[in-house]
N, C-alpha and C. Protein backbone atom coordinates (compact mmCIF):
# COMPACT_ATOMS: atom_id res chain seq x y z
N MET A 1 -14.04 -77.73 -63.94
CA MET A 1 -14.23 -77.27 -65.60
C MET A 1 -14.63 -75.98 -66.09
N SER A 2 -14.38 -75.69 -67.10
CA SER A 2 -15.23 -74.20 -66.99
C SER A 2 -15.24 -73.61 -68.90
N ILE A 3 -16.48 -73.59 -68.76
CA ILE A 3 -16.95 -73.49 -70.17
C ILE A 3 -16.91 -71.72 -70.50
N ARG A 4 -16.88 -71.69 -71.47
CA ARG A 4 -16.06 -70.59 -72.11
C ARG A 4 -17.01 -70.04 -73.30
N ILE A 5 -17.77 -69.12 -73.31
CA ILE A 5 -18.93 -68.71 -74.59
C ILE A 5 -18.20 -68.11 -75.40
N LEU A 6 -18.30 -67.53 -76.86
CA LEU A 6 -17.27 -66.74 -77.61
C LEU A 6 -18.41 -66.10 -78.33
N ASN A 7 -18.19 -64.86 -78.65
CA ASN A 7 -19.49 -63.82 -79.06
C ASN A 7 -19.08 -64.13 -80.83
N ARG A 8 -19.82 -63.79 -81.57
CA ARG A 8 -19.89 -63.73 -83.16
C ARG A 8 -18.80 -63.20 -83.62
N ARG A 9 -18.28 -61.77 -82.87
CA ARG A 9 -16.54 -61.45 -83.11
C ARG A 9 -15.66 -61.85 -82.83
N ASP A 10 -15.86 -62.84 -81.63
CA ASP A 10 -14.56 -63.55 -80.78
C ASP A 10 -14.37 -64.79 -81.73
N THR A 11 -15.74 -65.31 -81.34
CA THR A 11 -15.56 -66.69 -82.73
C THR A 11 -14.70 -66.21 -83.62
N ALA A 12 -15.05 -64.91 -84.98
CA ALA A 12 -15.15 -65.01 -86.22
C ALA A 12 -13.33 -64.65 -86.02
N ARG A 13 -12.72 -63.97 -85.11
CA ARG A 13 -11.55 -63.57 -84.58
C ARG A 13 -10.85 -64.59 -84.51
N LYS A 14 -11.20 -65.45 -83.73
CA LYS A 14 -10.41 -66.78 -83.43
C LYS A 14 -10.48 -68.04 -84.51
N ILE A 15 -11.34 -67.49 -85.43
CA ILE A 15 -10.49 -68.96 -86.81
C ILE A 15 -10.11 -68.04 -88.24
N SER A 16 -10.20 -66.57 -87.75
CA SER A 16 -9.69 -65.89 -89.20
C SER A 16 -10.38 -65.15 -90.07
N THR A 17 -11.97 -65.55 -89.74
CA THR A 17 -12.64 -64.88 -91.11
C THR A 17 -13.34 -63.72 -90.43
N SER A 18 -14.69 -63.46 -91.44
CA SER A 18 -15.96 -62.36 -90.75
C SER A 18 -16.82 -63.17 -90.74
N PRO A 19 -17.59 -62.02 -89.65
CA PRO A 19 -18.62 -62.70 -88.49
C PRO A 19 -19.62 -62.68 -89.83
N THR A 20 -20.23 -62.43 -90.67
CA THR A 20 -20.76 -62.67 -91.95
C THR A 20 -20.38 -64.06 -92.26
N GLN A 21 -19.38 -64.50 -92.22
CA GLN A 21 -18.96 -65.75 -93.09
C GLN A 21 -19.20 -66.72 -91.77
N ILE A 22 -18.93 -66.40 -90.40
CA ILE A 22 -19.64 -67.59 -89.45
C ILE A 22 -21.18 -67.70 -89.96
N ASP A 23 -21.64 -66.60 -90.35
CA ASP A 23 -22.86 -67.09 -90.28
C ASP A 23 -23.64 -67.63 -91.52
N ARG A 24 -22.73 -67.84 -92.76
CA ARG A 24 -23.03 -68.25 -93.43
C ARG A 24 -22.36 -70.15 -93.34
N LEU A 25 -21.22 -70.21 -93.06
CA LEU A 25 -20.85 -71.57 -92.00
C LEU A 25 -22.33 -71.95 -91.00
N VAL A 26 -22.41 -71.18 -90.42
CA VAL A 26 -23.86 -71.92 -89.68
C VAL A 26 -24.88 -72.69 -90.46
N LEU A 27 -24.72 -71.67 -91.43
CA LEU A 27 -26.84 -71.96 -92.04
C LEU A 27 -26.42 -72.77 -92.67
N ALA A 28 -25.10 -73.34 -93.44
CA ALA A 28 -24.85 -74.79 -94.00
C ALA A 28 -24.74 -75.79 -93.00
N LYS A 29 -24.36 -75.30 -91.73
CA LYS A 29 -24.44 -77.36 -90.69
C LYS A 29 -22.90 -76.91 -91.02
N GLU A 30 -21.89 -76.76 -91.98
CA GLU A 30 -20.66 -76.70 -91.56
C GLU A 30 -19.57 -76.32 -90.50
N PHE A 31 -20.37 -75.79 -89.26
CA PHE A 31 -19.55 -74.92 -88.73
C PHE A 31 -20.55 -75.17 -86.99
N PRO A 32 -19.75 -75.54 -85.85
CA PRO A 32 -20.64 -75.58 -84.59
C PRO A 32 -21.60 -74.55 -84.87
N GLN A 33 -22.77 -74.95 -84.27
CA GLN A 33 -24.16 -73.85 -84.29
C GLN A 33 -23.79 -73.32 -83.06
N PRO A 34 -24.67 -72.14 -82.48
CA PRO A 34 -24.37 -71.46 -81.50
C PRO A 34 -25.37 -71.75 -80.49
N ILE A 35 -25.34 -71.23 -79.51
CA ILE A 35 -26.63 -71.64 -78.14
C ILE A 35 -26.94 -70.18 -77.72
N TRP A 36 -28.30 -70.54 -77.20
CA TRP A 36 -28.78 -69.10 -77.45
C TRP A 36 -28.95 -68.69 -75.54
N ILE A 37 -28.08 -67.58 -75.46
CA ILE A 37 -27.89 -67.39 -73.75
C ILE A 37 -29.04 -66.28 -73.30
N SER A 38 -29.62 -65.74 -73.64
CA SER A 38 -30.60 -64.65 -73.57
C SER A 38 -31.26 -64.91 -75.27
N PRO A 39 -32.72 -64.52 -75.17
CA PRO A 39 -33.40 -64.42 -76.21
C PRO A 39 -33.06 -63.02 -77.67
N ARG A 40 -31.67 -62.24 -77.27
CA ARG A 40 -31.13 -61.64 -78.36
C ARG A 40 -29.68 -62.08 -78.13
N ARG A 41 -29.10 -62.98 -77.81
CA ARG A 41 -27.93 -62.76 -77.41
C ARG A 41 -27.11 -64.41 -78.04
N LYS A 42 -26.50 -64.78 -78.80
CA LYS A 42 -26.08 -66.56 -79.02
C LYS A 42 -24.45 -66.17 -78.77
N GLY A 43 -23.93 -67.13 -78.77
CA GLY A 43 -22.61 -67.08 -78.60
C GLY A 43 -22.33 -68.73 -78.72
N TRP A 44 -21.17 -69.48 -78.77
CA TRP A 44 -20.46 -70.94 -79.23
C TRP A 44 -19.55 -70.95 -78.63
N VAL A 45 -19.58 -72.35 -77.74
CA VAL A 45 -18.86 -72.61 -77.07
C VAL A 45 -17.17 -73.12 -77.52
N GLU A 46 -16.22 -72.60 -77.19
CA GLU A 46 -15.14 -72.33 -77.29
C GLU A 46 -14.61 -73.95 -78.24
N GLU A 47 -14.91 -74.57 -76.55
CA GLU A 47 -14.42 -76.00 -76.92
C GLU A 47 -14.96 -76.73 -78.30
N GLU A 48 -15.91 -76.44 -78.98
CA GLU A 48 -16.59 -77.04 -80.01
C GLU A 48 -16.05 -75.89 -81.41
N ILE A 49 -15.28 -74.64 -80.88
CA ILE A 49 -14.86 -74.46 -81.86
C ILE A 49 -12.98 -74.90 -82.15
N ASP A 50 -12.67 -75.24 -80.92
CA ASP A 50 -11.11 -75.95 -80.96
C ASP A 50 -11.45 -77.44 -81.68
N ALA A 51 -12.23 -77.86 -81.33
CA ALA A 51 -12.72 -79.31 -82.28
C ALA A 51 -12.44 -78.89 -83.32
N TRP A 52 -13.22 -78.27 -84.04
CA TRP A 52 -13.73 -78.04 -84.97
C TRP A 52 -12.25 -77.79 -86.16
N LEU A 53 -11.76 -76.60 -85.25
CA LEU A 53 -10.43 -76.12 -85.76
C LEU A 53 -9.51 -77.80 -86.26
N LYS A 54 -9.16 -78.45 -84.94
CA LYS A 54 -8.75 -79.33 -85.14
C LYS A 54 -9.23 -80.50 -86.26
N SER A 55 -10.51 -80.75 -86.12
CA SER A 55 -10.81 -81.36 -87.79
C SER A 55 -10.18 -81.05 -88.94
N LYS A 56 -10.44 -79.74 -89.06
CA LYS A 56 -9.67 -78.79 -90.15
C LYS A 56 -8.19 -79.32 -90.65
N MET A 57 -7.67 -79.15 -89.18
CA MET A 57 -6.09 -79.34 -89.08
C MET A 57 -5.89 -81.26 -89.63
N GLU A 58 -6.81 -81.50 -89.35
CA GLU A 58 -6.39 -83.28 -89.46
C GLU A 58 -6.63 -83.78 -91.05
N ALA A 59 -8.08 -83.10 -91.18
CA ALA A 59 -8.42 -82.67 -92.67
C ALA A 59 -7.23 -82.61 -93.71
N ARG A 60 -6.51 -81.44 -93.23
CA ARG A 60 -5.30 -81.23 -94.05
C ARG A 60 -4.05 -82.20 -94.29
N VAL A 61 -4.21 -83.02 -92.83
CA VAL A 61 -3.19 -83.54 -92.97
C VAL A 61 -3.28 -85.38 -93.83
N ARG A 62 -4.60 -85.40 -94.14
CA ARG A 62 -4.84 -86.95 -94.62
C ARG A 62 -5.13 -86.51 -96.41
N SER A 63 -5.35 -84.96 -96.21
CA SER A 63 -5.38 -84.71 -98.07
C SER A 63 -3.96 -84.78 -98.17
N ARG A 64 -2.93 -84.73 -97.57
CA ARG A 64 -1.67 -84.72 -98.19
C ARG A 64 -1.12 -86.07 -98.30
N SER A 65 -1.62 -87.17 -97.73
CA SER A 65 -1.02 -88.25 -97.51
C SER A 65 -1.46 -89.07 -98.96
């Protein structure tokens, strides 16, 4: 198993939003928290982003029922 870490820009691109919106979602605790790779560098675990996206799709399906 390999763990892929996405930077802020790639994370925003993956969910089709802006890097600023990623920051807002993180502050609101509505998005997976980043991990600190070094004192000046953070990233997001791609598997956690995928799970977040899946939960959004499942919520969409439930809201249609």
